[in-house]
Amino acid sequence: MPKRILVTGGAGFLGSHLCERLLNDGHDVLCVDNYFTGTKRNLVPLLDHPHFEVMRHDVTFPLYVEVDEIYNLACPASPIHYQHDPVQTTKTSVHGAINMLGLAKRTRAKIFQSSTSEVYGDPDVHPQPESYRGNVNPIGPRACYDEGKRCAETLFFDYHRQHKLRIRVARIFNTYGPRMHPNDGRVVSNFIVQALKNQPITIYGNGQQTRSFCYVDDLIEGFIRLMGAPDSVTGPVNLGNPGEFTIRELAEKVIKLTNSKSKLIKKPLPVDDPLQRQPDIRLAKKVLKWQPKVKLDQGLGKTITYFDHLLSAGVPY
């Protein structure tokens, strides 16, 4: 049956892909965004759809609509953006969660929280299972995001226990694909833009820190499966690609795929930057029958094509 579904942060990278998938699945979608990091350009292909609606709104303020399901994706997710206004980042995670949980309580809607692998901090356990409680610096420059998301998870589970809300919590690991913001400071978009411009590719530290990269279509499939799971499956559930690559390996792949003349340059490692990041997805495999399908080279090819078109068209960001 078609549902009325609210997607906060719907004009962002992940949000716009989720809106598109939900529309294709036959639902009515209300996209809410304040356009801090999201952009209307991501929504252009959807604007003429008869079951799609867009509202400019900041989730730190209450929202009064009638919906059956809520996907709460609203929060800047890259260090450049979330450190620009760290107080507002914390407010978005915490006040935003309170407001969306309040809406879910009033409407009895099922609600999804996009949490993050950053709740694990710089991990002492590798790969990271959902049972690992993390190694996070609560007063560091990344804490506005890390601790904001941790607090949001607390709120979700307290609302679940206290008010019997139907919740789903996904811990998202590094995701990439078309519609990423070219200036968000994330490693995939950074490397691709630098390579396409034949500029030096910046590696922080010695480039041996590792990340696991999940293509956006795989992640959105994980979202849909988690939301459709029985109510006993609350999460948190890790969603990401367990394939692990060093940052240097990623840079070399991007240079090869773009036929770039870029050279690698090194800069000091940022404060509290995790040295390892790899999801343990055994729970997702078991309860959602989900695992990523898109190989890194294949996903990078699609992402490079997107950024090449963006740069060729001179699209301002």
Coordinates of C-alpha atoms in Angstrom, one line a residue:
M1 CA 0.0 0.0 0.0
P2 CA 1.3 3.5 -0.8
K3 CA 2.5 5.4 2.3
R4 CA 2.9 9.1 3.1
I5 CA 6.6 9.3 3.9
L6 CA 8.6 12.3 5.3
V7 CA 12.3 12.5 4.4
T8 CA 14.2 15.2 6.4
G9 CA 17.4 16.3 4.7
G10 CA 15.7 15.1 1.5
A11 CA 17.6 17.5 -0.8
G12 CA 21.0 16.1 0.3
F13 CA 23.1 13.4 -1.2
L14 CA 21.5 10.5 0.5
G15 CA 18.1 12.1 0.9
S16 CA 17.6 12.8 -2.8
H17 CA 18.4 9.2 -3.7
L18 CA 16.0 8.0 -1.0
C19 CA 13.2 10.2 -2.2
E20 CA 13.7 8.9 -5.7
R21 CA 13.6 5.3 -4.6
L22 CA 10.5 5.8 -2.5
L23 CA 8.7 7.5 -5.4
N24 CA 9.7 4.7 -7.7
D25 CA 8.2 2.3 -5.1
G26 CA 4.8 4.1 -5.3
H27 CA 4.8 6.2 -2.2
D28 CA 3.8 9.9 -1.5
V29 CA 7.0 11.7 -0.4
L30 CA 7.4 14.9 1.5
C31 CA 10.9 16.2 1.3
V32 CA 12.0 18.6 4.0
D33 CA 15.3 20.5 3.9
N34 CA 16.8 23.9 5.0
Y35 CA 19.4 23.7 2.1
F36 CA 22.4 24.2 4.4
T37 CA 24.2 21.3 2.5
G38 CA 21.4 20.0 0.4
T39 CA 20.6 21.6 -3.0
K40 CA 17.5 22.0 -5.1
R41 CA 19.5 20.8 -8.0
N42 CA 19.4 17.3 -6.5
L43 CA 15.6 17.4 -6.7
V44 CA 15.1 18.7 -10.2
P45 CA 14.4 15.2 -11.7
L46 CA 11.6 14.7 -9.1
L47 CA 9.8 18.0 -9.1
D48 CA 7.2 17.1 -11.7
H49 CA 6.3 13.9 -10.0
P50 CA 2.7 14.0 -8.9
H51 CA 3.4 12.3 -5.5
F52 CA 6.4 14.5 -4.6
E53 CA 6.3 17.6 -2.4
V54 CA 9.1 19.9 -1.1
M55 CA 9.1 22.1 2.0
R56 CA 11.9 24.4 3.3
H57 CA 12.1 23.7 7.0
D58 CA 14.8 23.4 9.7
V59 CA 14.2 20.3 11.9
T60 CA 15.4 22.2 15.0
F61 CA 11.9 23.6 14.9
P62 CA 8.7 21.4 15.3
L63 CA 6.9 20.2 12.2
Y64 CA 3.2 19.5 12.0
V65 CA 2.3 17.1 9.1
E66 CA 0.4 13.8 8.7
V67 CA 2.7 10.9 7.7
D68 CA 3.0 7.2 8.0
E69 CA 6.8 6.9 8.1
I70 CA 9.7 9.3 8.8
Y71 CA 13.3 9.0 7.6
N72 CA 15.4 11.4 9.6
L73 CA 18.4 12.2 7.5
A74 CA 18.8 15.9 8.4
C75 CA 22.3 16.8 9.5
P76 CA 25.5 18.0 7.8
A77 CA 27.7 14.9 7.5
S78 CA 31.1 16.1 6.4
P79 CA 33.7 17.6 8.7
I80 CA 33.9 20.9 6.7
H81 CA 30.2 21.4 7.0
Y82 CA 29.5 20.2 10.5
Q83 CA 32.5 22.0 12.0
H84 CA 31.4 25.3 10.3
D85 CA 28.7 25.8 13.0
P86 CA 29.3 23.0 15.6
V87 CA 26.6 24.3 18.0
Q88 CA 24.0 24.2 15.2
T89 CA 25.2 20.7 14.2
T90 CA 24.6 19.4 17.7
K91 CA 21.2 21.1 17.7
T92 CA 20.3 19.5 14.4
S93 CA 21.1 16.1 15.7
V94 CA 19.5 16.5 19.2
H95 CA 16.7 19.0 18.7
G96 CA 16.0 17.5 15.3
A97 CA 15.7 14.0 16.8
I98 CA 13.4 15.3 19.6
N99 CA 11.1 17.1 17.1
M100 CA 10.9 14.2 14.7
L101 CA 10.3 11.7 17.5
G102 CA 7.6 14.0 18.8
L103 CA 6.0 14.0 15.3
A104 CA 6.2 10.2 15.2
K105 CA 4.6 9.9 18.6
R106 CA 1.7 12.1 17.6
T107 CA 1.1 10.4 14.3
R108 CA 2.1 6.9 15.4
A109 CA 4.5 6.8 12.5
K110 CA 7.4 4.4 12.1
I111 CA 10.7 6.4 12.3
F112 CA 14.2 5.8 10.9
Q113 CA 17.3 7.5 12.2
S114 CA 20.4 7.9 10.0
S115 CA 23.1 7.4 12.5
T116 CA 26.8 7.1 11.6
S117 CA 29.9 5.0 12.0
E118 CA 31.4 8.0 13.7
V119 CA 29.6 6.9 16.9
Y120 CA 32.5 4.4 17.1
G121 CA 35.1 7.2 17.1
D122 CA 38.7 6.0 16.6
P123 CA 38.0 2.4 17.2
D124 CA 39.9 -0.1 19.4
V125 CA 37.9 -2.9 17.8
H126 CA 38.2 -3.8 14.2
P127 CA 36.0 -4.3 12.2
Q128 CA 33.3 -2.5 14.2
P129 CA 30.3 -4.5 15.4
E130 CA 27.1 -2.9 16.7
S131 CA 28.0 -4.1 20.2
Y132 CA 31.1 -1.9 20.3
R133 CA 30.5 1.2 22.3
G134 CA 33.1 3.4 20.8
N135 CA 36.2 5.5 21.5
V136 CA 34.9 9.1 21.1
N137 CA 36.5 12.3 22.3
P138 CA 33.6 14.2 23.7
I139 CA 35.3 17.6 23.7
G140 CA 37.2 17.4 20.3
P141 CA 36.4 19.3 17.1
R142 CA 34.4 16.3 15.7
A143 CA 32.3 15.8 18.9
C144 CA 29.5 18.1 17.7
Y145 CA 28.7 15.4 15.1
D146 CA 29.9 12.2 16.9
E147 CA 28.2 13.0 20.2
G148 CA 25.2 14.6 18.6
K149 CA 24.5 11.3 16.7
R150 CA 25.2 9.3 19.9
C151 CA 22.7 11.4 21.8
A152 CA 20.1 11.0 19.0
E153 CA 20.4 7.2 19.3
T154 CA 19.8 7.5 23.0
L155 CA 16.7 9.6 22.4
F156 CA 15.4 7.1 19.8
F157 CA 15.7 4.1 22.2
D158 CA 14.2 6.0 25.1
Y159 CA 11.2 7.0 23.0
H160 CA 11.0 3.3 22.0
R161 CA 11.0 2.1 25.6
Q162 CA 8.9 4.9 27.1
H163 CA 6.4 5.6 24.3
K164 CA 6.5 2.3 22.3
L165 CA 7.6 4.0 19.2
R166 CA 8.5 1.8 16.2
I167 CA 12.1 2.9 15.5
R168 CA 14.9 1.9 13.1
V169 CA 18.5 3.0 13.6
A170 CA 21.1 2.6 10.9
R171 CA 24.8 3.3 11.4
I172 CA 26.0 4.5 8.1
F173 CA 29.6 3.9 7.0
N174 CA 31.4 5.9 4.2
T175 CA 29.0 6.2 1.3
Y176 CA 29.7 7.7 -2.2
G177 CA 28.0 8.3 -5.5
P178 CA 26.4 10.9 -7.8
R179 CA 25.0 14.0 -6.1
M180 CA 27.8 14.2 -3.5
H181 CA 28.7 17.8 -2.7
P182 CA 31.9 18.5 -4.6
N183 CA 33.3 20.8 -1.8
D184 CA 32.3 18.7 1.2
G185 CA 35.8 17.7 2.1
R186 CA 35.0 13.9 1.9
V187 CA 37.8 11.8 0.6
V188 CA 36.0 10.4 -2.5
S189 CA 34.7 13.7 -3.8
N190 CA 38.0 15.5 -2.9
F191 CA 40.0 13.0 -4.8
I192 CA 37.8 12.9 -7.9
V193 CA 37.5 16.7 -8.2
Q194 CA 41.3 17.1 -7.7
A195 CA 42.0 14.3 -10.3
L196 CA 39.6 15.7 -12.9
K197 CA 41.3 19.1 -12.5
N198 CA 44.8 17.5 -12.6
Q199 CA 45.5 19.2 -9.3
P200 CA 47.6 17.6 -6.5
I201 CA 45.7 15.0 -4.6
T202 CA 45.8 15.7 -0.8
I203 CA 46.5 12.7 1.5
Y204 CA 46.5 13.3 5.2
G205 CA 49.1 11.5 7.3
N206 CA 50.8 8.7 5.5
G207 CA 47.7 7.5 3.6
Q208 CA 47.6 4.2 5.4
Q209 CA 44.5 4.9 7.3
T210 CA 41.6 2.8 6.0
R211 CA 38.0 3.3 5.0
S212 CA 35.3 1.2 3.6
F213 CA 33.3 2.7 0.7
C214 CA 29.6 1.8 0.0
Y215 CA 27.9 2.9 -3.2
V216 CA 24.8 4.9 -2.6
D217 CA 22.3 2.5 -4.3
D218 CA 23.4 -0.3 -2.0
L219 CA 23.0 1.9 1.0
I220 CA 19.5 3.0 0.0
E221 CA 18.5 -0.6 -0.5
G222 CA 19.7 -1.2 3.1
F223 CA 17.5 1.7 4.3
I224 CA 14.4 0.2 2.6
R225 CA 15.0 -3.3 4.0
L226 CA 15.6 -2.0 7.5
M227 CA 12.4 0.1 7.5
G228 CA 10.5 -2.9 6.1
A229 CA 11.8 -5.3 8.7
P230 CA 9.6 -6.6 11.6
D231 CA 9.2 -4.1 14.5
S232 CA 11.5 -6.3 16.7
V233 CA 14.4 -5.2 14.4
T234 CA 15.1 -1.8 15.9
G235 CA 18.8 -1.7 15.2
P236 CA 21.3 -0.2 15.5
V237 CA 22.4 -2.0 12.3
N238 CA 25.6 -1.3 10.5
L239 CA 25.1 -0.4 6.8
G240 CA 28.3 -0.2 4.7
N241 CA 30.7 -2.1 2.5
P242 CA 33.1 -4.3 4.4
G243 CA 35.7 -4.0 1.7
E244 CA 38.6 -2.1 3.3
F245 CA 41.0 0.2 1.4
T246 CA 43.8 2.5 2.4
I247 CA 43.4 6.2 1.5
R248 CA 46.4 5.9 -0.7
E249 CA 44.9 2.9 -2.6
L250 CA 41.7 5.0 -3.2
A251 CA 43.8 7.9 -4.5
E252 CA 45.7 5.7 -6.9
K253 CA 42.4 4.1 -8.1
V254 CA 40.9 7.6 -8.8
I255 CA 44.0 8.7 -10.7
K256 CA 43.9 5.6 -12.9
L257 CA 40.2 5.8 -13.6
T258 CA 40.3 9.5 -14.5
N259 CA 43.6 9.2 -16.5
S260 CA 44.7 12.1 -14.3
K261 CA 48.2 13.7 -14.2
S262 CA 47.7 14.5 -10.5
K263 CA 50.5 13.8 -8.0
L264 CA 50.0 12.9 -4.4
I265 CA 50.9 15.4 -1.6
K266 CA 50.8 14.8 2.1
K267 CA 49.4 17.0 4.9
P268 CA 49.2 16.4 8.7
L269 CA 46.4 14.2 9.9
P270 CA 43.4 16.1 11.3
V271 CA 42.6 15.9 15.0
D272 CA 40.7 12.8 16.1
D273 CA 40.6 11.4 12.5
P274 CA 39.9 7.7 12.8
L275 CA 42.8 5.4 11.6
Q276 CA 40.5 2.5 10.7
R277 CA 36.9 2.2 9.6
Q278 CA 35.3 -1.0 8.5
P279 CA 31.8 -2.3 9.2
D280 CA 30.9 -5.7 10.6
I281 CA 27.7 -6.3 8.7
R282 CA 26.9 -9.8 9.9
L283 CA 23.7 -8.5 11.6
A284 CA 22.5 -6.8 8.4
K285 CA 23.2 -10.0 6.4
K286 CA 21.2 -12.0 9.0
V287 CA 18.2 -9.9 9.7
L288 CA 17.9 -7.9 6.4
K289 CA 19.4 -10.4 4.0
W290 CA 21.4 -7.4 2.8
Q291 CA 24.9 -6.9 1.6
P292 CA 26.5 -4.4 -0.9
K293 CA 26.7 -5.5 -4.6
V294 CA 28.5 -2.6 -6.3
K295 CA 32.3 -3.0 -6.6
L296 CA 34.5 0.1 -5.8
D297 CA 35.8 0.5 -9.4
Q298 CA 32.2 0.3 -10.8
G299 CA 30.8 2.8 -8.3
L300 CA 33.8 5.2 -8.7
G301 CA 33.2 5.1 -12.5
K302 CA 29.6 6.3 -12.1
T303 CA 30.7 9.0 -9.6
I304 CA 33.5 10.2 -11.8
T305 CA 31.0 10.6 -14.7
Y306 CA 28.7 12.7 -12.5
F307 CA 31.5 15.0 -11.3
D308 CA 33.0 15.3 -14.8
H309 CA 29.6 16.5 -16.1
L310 CA 29.2 18.9 -13.2
L311 CA 32.6 20.4 -13.8
S312 CA 32.2 20.5 -17.6
A313 CA 28.9 22.3 -17.2
G314 CA 30.5 24.9 -14.8
V315 CA 27.8 24.3 -12.2
P316 CA 28.5 26.7 -9.3
Y317 CA 28.6 25.3 -5.7

